[in-house]
XYZ file of C-alpha atoms in Angstrom:
527
model
C 24.580 31.061 12.008
C 22.596 33.335 14.226
C 23.251 32.901 17.332
C 18.834 33.383 17.770
C 18.729 30.755 14.499
C 19.562 28.070 16.341
C 17.578 25.120 17.732
C 19.842 22.047 19.080
C 23.854 20.882 19.101
C 25.144 17.590 18.267
C 26.110 16.109 21.883
C 26.597 12.253 19.846
C 25.368 9.852 18.636
C 26.430 7.562 15.267
C 25.777 8.247 10.818
C 22.198 7.980 10.002
C 21.371 8.082 14.175
C 22.720 11.680 16.256
C 21.246 13.020 18.362
C 20.277 17.027 19.071
C 19.539 18.674 21.972
C 16.457 20.131 21.587
C 17.339 24.007 22.308
C 14.743 25.322 25.194
C 12.188 27.547 23.678
C 12.280 26.229 20.362
C 9.798 23.307 19.171
C 11.184 20.316 17.122
C 9.194 17.867 14.998
C 8.895 14.571 13.663
C 10.368 15.700 9.613
C 11.983 18.835 10.384
C 14.233 19.329 8.042
C 18.332 21.138 10.284
C 21.099 22.235 8.856
C 24.115 21.846 9.692
C 26.959 24.583 8.711
C 30.794 22.973 7.355
C 33.421 24.180 5.561
C 31.561 25.378 1.949
C 29.268 22.514 2.548
C 26.083 22.124 4.475
C 24.221 18.937 6.028
C 20.457 18.775 5.477
C 19.427 16.648 8.849
C 15.917 15.265 9.534
C 14.097 14.760 12.701
C 13.086 10.890 13.261
C 12.138 10.397 16.656
C 11.748 12.838 19.723
C 12.493 12.301 23.691
C 13.203 13.410 26.999
C 16.384 14.119 28.503
C 17.312 15.045 32.361
C 20.092 15.713 34.294
C 17.707 13.829 37.395
C 17.644 9.451 37.586
C 13.944 8.112 36.830
C 13.212 7.323 39.708
C 13.432 10.434 41.740
C 11.320 11.898 38.923
C 9.062 9.776 39.376
C 8.934 10.180 43.233
C 8.916 14.583 42.510
C 5.816 14.116 40.312
C 4.112 11.813 42.917
C 4.667 14.931 46.036
C 3.307 17.249 42.926
C 0.637 14.866 42.718
C -0.175 14.180 45.968
C 0.896 16.223 48.062
C -0.225 18.986 45.807
C 2.703 21.664 46.282
C 2.476 24.099 43.911
C 5.142 27.007 43.968
C 7.581 23.652 43.581
C 10.762 24.273 40.610
C 13.643 23.186 39.157
C 16.561 25.412 39.679
C 17.429 25.821 36.470
C 15.255 24.053 34.929
C 16.082 24.380 31.185
C 19.212 22.483 32.652
C 18.330 20.106 34.069
C 14.533 18.408 31.771
C 14.743 18.887 27.835
C 14.437 17.710 24.660
C 16.325 14.826 22.890
C 15.610 14.059 18.968
C 17.317 11.543 16.607
C 18.075 12.974 13.526
C 19.640 11.842 9.619
C 21.663 13.140 7.036
C 20.794 13.779 3.765
C 22.313 15.365 1.206
C 25.327 17.088 1.404
C 25.379 20.232 -0.167
C 28.421 22.276 -1.693
C 27.547 25.488 -1.307
C 30.311 26.595 -5.212
C 28.450 24.689 -7.035
C 24.888 23.747 -5.592
C 26.255 20.884 -6.405
C 24.113 18.060 -3.379
C 25.740 14.191 -3.114
C 25.107 11.291 -0.640
C 26.845 12.727 2.934
C 28.945 10.508 4.106
C 30.095 12.333 7.407
C 29.122 12.903 10.822
C 28.510 16.823 11.258
C 31.356 17.987 13.580
C 31.108 17.161 17.049
C 28.588 20.041 19.442
C 27.294 21.785 16.326
C 24.993 24.481 16.259
C 22.072 23.282 13.961
C 18.906 25.618 12.625
C 16.170 24.676 10.726
C 16.508 24.727 7.210
C 15.178 27.771 5.128
C 14.398 28.552 1.569
C 17.298 29.779 0.524
C 19.595 26.389 1.757
C 17.019 25.157 -1.069
C 18.133 26.850 -3.673
C 19.603 23.162 -5.386
C 16.131 22.688 -7.006
C 15.461 24.405 -10.292
C 12.819 23.248 -12.414
C 13.917 21.467 -15.507
C 12.797 21.571 -19.060
C 9.889 19.031 -19.575
C 9.207 18.604 -15.694
C 5.716 18.775 -13.710
C 4.851 19.919 -10.188
C 4.685 18.075 -7.720
C 4.317 19.859 -3.713
C 6.559 22.795 -2.172
C 9.080 20.924 0.335
C 8.462 20.235 4.729
C 10.067 20.908 7.458
C 7.793 18.340 9.427
C 4.598 20.498 9.586
C 6.071 24.032 7.688
C 5.518 25.025 4.273
C 8.456 26.090 2.198
C 6.094 27.623 -0.513
C 9.477 28.984 -2.246
C 11.312 25.749 -2.715
C 9.300 23.773 -5.314
C 9.507 19.906 -5.998
C 9.318 19.184 -9.527
C 10.592 16.177 -12.273
C 11.940 14.993 -14.274
C 8.749 14.244 -17.028
C 10.191 11.892 -19.593
C 11.516 9.491 -16.563
C 9.256 9.174 -13.718
C 6.501 7.662 -15.907
C 8.762 6.010 -18.041
C 10.242 4.633 -15.315
C 6.381 4.247 -13.349
C 5.455 5.762 -10.729
C 3.682 4.742 -7.823
C 1.556 6.446 -4.769
C 0.361 5.286 -1.071
C -1.998 5.594 0.703
C -5.239 4.655 2.714
C -8.239 6.483 1.789
C -8.676 10.503 2.945
C -4.724 10.994 2.462
C -4.592 13.102 -0.958
C -4.563 10.692 -3.235
C -6.613 12.341 -5.949
C -6.404 15.355 -5.022
C -2.439 14.842 -5.988
C -3.650 12.636 -9.112
C -5.466 16.146 -10.767
C -1.977 18.275 -9.464
C 0.497 15.461 -11.636
C -1.574 15.562 -14.799
C -3.466 19.523 -14.282
C 0.671 19.931 -14.636
C 1.022 17.376 -17.839
C -1.447 19.215 -19.601
C 1.329 22.261 -19.617
C 2.716 20.443 -23.099
C 3.098 17.481 -25.332
C 5.158 15.494 -23.638
C 3.452 13.354 -21.913
C 0.136 10.652 -22.785
C -1.571 9.424 -20.222
C -4.571 6.976 -20.498
C -6.926 7.789 -17.022
C -9.309 4.506 -15.962
C -11.012 6.891 -13.374
C -13.070 5.125 -11.830
C -15.452 7.912 -9.752
C -15.268 10.593 -12.436
C -13.494 12.571 -9.902
C -10.889 14.112 -12.737
C -12.847 16.188 -15.893
C -14.790 18.099 -12.988
C -17.687 17.542 -14.460
C -19.601 19.207 -11.213
C -16.489 20.516 -10.327
C -13.630 22.444 -10.457
C -10.987 19.407 -12.400
C -8.791 19.188 -15.380
C -11.520 20.731 -18.404
C -10.617 24.302 -15.909
C -6.975 23.500 -17.477
C -6.260 26.992 -19.858
C -4.336 23.800 -22.449
C -7.629 21.199 -21.552
C -9.325 22.264 -25.189
C -6.063 21.151 -26.633
C -5.029 18.772 -25.039
C -6.968 16.553 -22.362
C -10.553 13.864 -24.226
C -12.884 13.072 -21.567
C -14.595 10.595 -22.697
C -18.152 9.614 -20.936
C -21.115 6.302 -22.107
C -23.582 9.647 -20.323
C -24.518 12.255 -21.062
C -20.946 13.882 -21.998
C -20.963 17.721 -21.771
C -19.950 19.944 -24.283
C -16.057 19.404 -26.035
C -16.442 15.428 -24.325
C -17.009 11.586 -26.326
C -18.851 9.052 -25.192
C -16.678 6.017 -24.474
C -18.885 3.246 -26.456
C -16.659 0.743 -27.149
C -17.160 -2.127 -30.948
C -17.793 -5.281 -29.268
C -14.876 -5.938 -32.531
C -12.636 -4.377 -30.493
C -12.125 -7.625 -28.000
C -9.867 -10.554 -28.948
C -9.735 -13.840 -25.969
C -6.790 -12.268 -24.744
C -7.753 -9.081 -23.466
C -9.274 -10.953 -21.192
C -6.420 -12.690 -20.038
C -5.341 -12.220 -15.712
C -8.621 -9.624 -15.887
C -11.901 -12.143 -16.439
C -11.525 -15.607 -14.356
C -12.370 -17.883 -17.177
C -11.177 -22.063 -17.319
C -8.931 -23.922 -19.701
C -11.678 -25.077 -21.198
C -14.170 -21.815 -20.848
C -10.809 -19.947 -23.228
C -10.924 -22.867 -25.919
C -14.898 -22.365 -26.346
C -13.781 -18.268 -26.563
C -10.608 -19.192 -29.301
C -13.017 -21.273 -31.183
C -15.476 -18.630 -31.671
C -13.976 -16.012 -32.667
C -11.976 -18.812 -34.697
C -15.309 -19.178 -36.580
C -16.470 -15.451 -36.078
C -13.891 -13.013 -36.682
C -14.751 -9.500 -35.550
C -17.962 -10.718 -34.428
C -17.253 -13.283 -31.603
C -18.889 -11.931 -29.202
C -22.394 -10.812 -30.885
C -22.510 -13.928 -32.144
C -21.482 -16.302 -29.702
C -23.884 -14.195 -27.483
C -26.645 -15.234 -30.196
C -25.840 -19.030 -30.085
C -28.337 -21.375 -28.289
C -25.801 -24.110 -27.212
C -28.350 -26.205 -27.506
C -30.023 -25.966 -30.747
C -26.991 -25.756 -32.005
C -25.359 -29.528 -31.474
C -23.374 -28.312 -28.604
C -23.727 -32.388 -26.463
C -20.998 -33.621 -24.103
C -20.890 -35.790 -26.802
C -19.307 -33.511 -29.840
C -16.666 -31.908 -28.558
C -14.419 -35.307 -29.958
C -15.676 -33.596 -32.948
C -13.654 -30.078 -31.860
C -17.189 -28.827 -30.752
C -17.681 -28.433 -26.894
C -20.328 -28.518 -24.021
C -22.949 -27.454 -24.236
C -22.703 -25.962 -19.730
C -19.559 -24.311 -21.246
C -20.745 -22.721 -23.712
C -23.105 -22.023 -21.778
C -21.171 -20.538 -19.020
C -18.818 -18.400 -21.346
C -21.911 -16.707 -22.205
C -23.392 -16.131 -18.943
C -19.955 -15.214 -17.662
C -19.256 -12.539 -20.885
C -23.247 -11.534 -19.964
C -22.248 -10.122 -16.368
C -18.810 -9.081 -17.070
C -20.975 -6.758 -19.787
C -23.279 -6.233 -19.328
C -25.147 -8.002 -22.125
C -28.107 -7.476 -23.290
C -29.729 -8.612 -26.460
C -33.285 -6.647 -27.916
C -36.111 -8.469 -29.480
C -34.954 -7.883 -33.153
C -31.752 -10.194 -32.193
C -29.138 -6.731 -31.590
C -26.368 -7.174 -28.614
C -26.002 -4.310 -27.181
C -24.945 -3.520 -23.466
C -27.393 -1.949 -20.490
C -24.470 0.836 -19.925
C -24.481 1.811 -22.940
C -19.964 1.613 -23.824
C -20.376 -1.464 -25.372
C -22.162 -2.177 -28.538
C -22.274 -4.263 -31.201
C -23.433 -2.629 -34.098
C -21.082 0.713 -36.640
C -21.224 2.153 -32.996
C -17.493 2.331 -31.412
C -15.378 1.307 -33.864
C -13.169 3.796 -33.800
C -12.841 4.394 -30.691
C -9.473 2.348 -29.467
C -7.739 4.022 -31.734
C -8.633 7.658 -31.597
C -8.343 6.978 -28.042
C -4.327 5.732 -28.527
C -3.753 7.966 -31.705
C -4.953 11.171 -28.733
C -2.269 9.295 -26.735
C 0.032 9.307 -28.995
C 0.273 13.133 -29.276
C 1.314 13.530 -25.968
C -2.934 14.335 -24.631
C -4.281 13.308 -21.146
C -7.888 11.117 -21.975
C -9.442 10.473 -19.309
C -11.936 7.681 -19.032
C -15.061 7.756 -17.378
C -15.398 4.195 -15.848
C -17.542 4.999 -13.178
C -21.032 2.462 -14.829
C -18.346 0.076 -15.368
C -18.477 -2.688 -13.517
C -13.990 -3.787 -12.065
C -12.932 -6.244 -15.037
C -15.364 -4.371 -17.230
C -12.913 -0.975 -16.697
C -9.926 -3.608 -16.387
C -10.887 -4.942 -19.839
C -11.439 -1.479 -21.593
C -7.981 -0.303 -20.561
C -6.693 -3.476 -21.461
C -8.279 -3.464 -24.603
C -6.394 0.308 -25.254
C -3.445 -0.516 -23.069
C -2.156 -2.950 -25.409
C -2.955 -1.728 -28.416
C -0.616 1.404 -27.037
C 2.123 -1.316 -25.958
C 1.903 -2.435 -29.720
C 2.188 1.233 -30.894
C 4.993 2.138 -28.657
C 7.402 -1.122 -29.812
C 6.359 -1.223 -33.177
C 8.296 3.069 -33.366
C 10.693 1.616 -31.371
C 10.998 -1.455 -33.985
C 11.131 1.275 -36.688
C 13.983 3.917 -35.243
C 10.447 6.950 -33.418
C 10.679 5.873 -30.629
C 12.786 8.432 -29.665
C 10.363 11.037 -31.745
C 7.320 9.283 -29.406
C 5.740 10.878 -26.208
C 6.869 8.419 -22.245
C 3.025 7.091 -22.127
C 1.939 6.113 -18.497
C -1.343 4.701 -17.708
C -2.789 5.447 -14.229
C -4.441 3.426 -12.513
C -6.903 3.020 -9.463
C -6.691 0.086 -7.120
C -3.130 -0.994 -8.458
C -3.646 -4.583 -7.015
C -6.891 -5.793 -9.300
C -4.218 -6.181 -12.163
C -1.455 -6.689 -10.246
C -2.036 -7.942 -6.196
C 0.044 -10.813 -5.982
C -2.771 -13.320 -6.072
C -4.656 -12.193 -9.067
C -0.617 -12.605 -11.018
C -0.487 -15.876 -8.839
C -4.233 -17.510 -10.057
C -4.220 -15.188 -13.579
C -2.115 -16.412 -16.526
C -0.029 -11.865 -16.455
C -2.435 -9.340 -18.038
C -1.194 -6.013 -19.680
C -0.827 -4.246 -16.941
C 1.837 -6.461 -15.067
C 3.814 -6.878 -18.278
C 3.773 -3.095 -19.097
C 5.794 -2.516 -15.355
C 8.295 -5.305 -15.967
C 8.812 -4.885 -19.530
C 7.112 -0.712 -19.947
C 9.605 1.333 -19.978
C 11.853 -0.262 -22.763
C 9.226 1.326 -24.817
C 8.852 4.630 -23.093
C 5.437 3.240 -21.133
C 5.164 3.302 -17.707
C 2.406 3.175 -15.092
C 0.888 5.135 -12.389
C -0.236 2.625 -9.878
C -2.816 3.674 -6.896
C -2.889 2.313 -4.325
C -3.282 1.425 0.256
C -2.223 -2.244 -0.432
C 1.173 -2.652 -1.307
C 1.595 -5.450 0.658
C 0.041 -7.572 -2.293
C 1.607 -6.395 -4.955
C 4.848 -8.367 -5.200
C 8.111 -7.195 -4.786
C 9.829 -7.363 -8.254
C 6.646 -4.772 -9.055
C 7.503 -2.580 -6.367
C 11.545 -2.698 -7.226
C 10.288 -1.496 -9.883
C 8.456 0.897 -9.296
C 10.882 3.494 -9.796
C 9.391 6.845 -7.748
C 7.154 6.687 -5.298
C 4.858 8.793 -3.773
C 3.879 7.779 -0.281
C 0.754 9.585 0.775
C -0.483 9.159 4.869
C -0.055 5.544 5.886
C -1.687 3.931 9.574
C -1.135 0.221 8.217
C 1.774 -0.715 9.961
C 2.662 -4.156 7.069
C 2.795 -1.263 4.572
C 4.324 1.184 5.370
C 6.984 -1.738 6.248
C 6.543 -2.762 2.194
C 6.306 0.903 0.832
C 9.269 1.381 2.699
C 11.135 -1.997 1.564
C 10.865 -1.043 -1.815
C 12.001 2.973 -0.571
C 14.656 4.111 -3.614
C 16.074 5.838 -0.408
C 16.593 5.045 3.752
C 13.582 4.844 4.931
C 13.834 1.687 7.442
C 13.864 5.131 10.379
C 10.924 6.889 8.863
C 7.963 4.670 9.738
C 7.018 6.955 12.482
C 7.274 9.466 9.997
C 4.999 8.202 7.553
C 2.326 6.973 9.865
C 2.603 11.271 10.598
C 2.098 12.680 7.311
C -0.674 14.400 7.584
C -3.570 15.004 5.030
C -1.852 15.780 1.775
C 1.335 15.769 3.143
C 3.838 13.568 1.459
C 7.566 11.849 0.844
C 9.283 11.550 -2.662
C 11.651 8.372 -2.920
C 12.515 8.616 -6.058
C 15.439 7.933 -8.453
C 14.870 11.234 -9.662
C 15.629 13.145 -6.264
C 19.179 13.710 -4.571
C 17.333 12.320 -1.240
C 13.546 11.014 0.189
C 11.718 14.641 -0.048
C 9.282 15.573 2.256
C 6.548 18.270 0.706
C 3.357 19.409 0.666
C 0.692 18.955 -2.015
C -1.697 22.080 -2.344
C -4.946 21.848 -3.127
C -5.390 20.858 -6.572
C -8.846 24.566 -5.287
C -6.149 26.438 -4.848
C -3.938 25.244 -8.260
C -6.756 26.484 -9.939
C -7.808 29.426 -8.714
C -3.736 30.361 -8.344
C -3.772 30.236 -12.582
C -6.176 32.931 -12.521
C -8.950 30.695 -13.298
C -13.004 30.616 -11.793
C -14.861 27.543 -12.008
C -17.957 27.584 -13.986
C -19.809 26.745 -11.522
C -19.328 23.451 -8.259
C -19.063 23.436 -4.506
C -15.148 23.716 -2.581
C -13.714 20.133 -2.154
C -11.715 18.963 0.986
C -9.136 15.941 0.201
């Protein structure tokens, strides 16, 4: 090892908590990756804590500081200060790489005592290879230093079918990361995705977005309820596509109200919502005493009508036609094939972005529920028919995931399609890509099923503890590391990577520009 590249030397500690002395003149950071050369292999280690060390006792140091501060002694110096005062770094082994075949194993031994360490370089990361049908997520990061020659690619089918969690607080780069991932999903037809875009930020109507991908014309579908751009589709869902079970786990209906909804469905079938909304409960004779005849009280019916009206933003015009104010739901002939068309696109490996920015929370989840239910049903049928292997893996991208897989939701309501997919979707190649600020309110069983987590910065200790407890690798010493992650910095923990990888997610706009694509208009965004 070149002496100039040495940054520290092993002086003590134990497995998982090795102490090294920092070489004078170097500047180690939390998260720095280091290398310890061994015979035929090398260890990759990571700094997780830094502290001062000194050969002088604490009380003596305090007295010397007092003399310096109070008496203004300006020409006092330590004799050979580099030997007396120094920095100690606590590091942990991440992986052992065998030079002969670039095989990466979980380390089970300590580096040699007094062994000298250097910072990791691009040549140490040759084992990172781009596999077929993989997606790019970022560059290896050592502390705040980015190694752009070391790209991190994840196996798309495995990662998406085994569910992905993206936890972070606001402003740490969640949207940028999702756009980066979807950009590379568009490269092939190997992954179909349904993206519920609550902020209409992925397609790029007002700037750079997924629409600028070279294969967007073939692999990207965009649905919006307002002024669809050229090549896009209007998001209109016919009320006939909605069934009573689509409200389960999404909307708050009491048992009698659900019974009334099911009764309406049995009576009118496809047009049950339209007929229910046009029914005058009192005129129809739905008095309290009529429940004994299988009818429902007028009060129950009116509450159901009010909840549906608010949830779906329904109104009726002078001619008695039921419509929604945001024009997403329709009771006539519009949108009859929307759900089937979207499911078909996903089955063909396309990315379908739904602009749900004009919908309320429950209406957005309901639309997603209708499509995801149909999609899961199709994939179950494919497995039963022996055709599942030929289908691309499918994923549902949803923001603020605790709305549908939070503890409160799952205990107060029935399971919904999102929790069902999180629990059993993997068997049918349907996964969930959940984005959240609050991982702690997601049940441990579901967090454990999220086999890939791309962790962005998070200041809340409770959230960090939930993430660390459910990580695929041991992150017990990474609490401060996660708290100190800057914008775009992340840690990947997954059963599909050899160790918890620190990465830097590039700015999405830079990815687009690096491809030589000049957007038509828009302003530069900062994530």
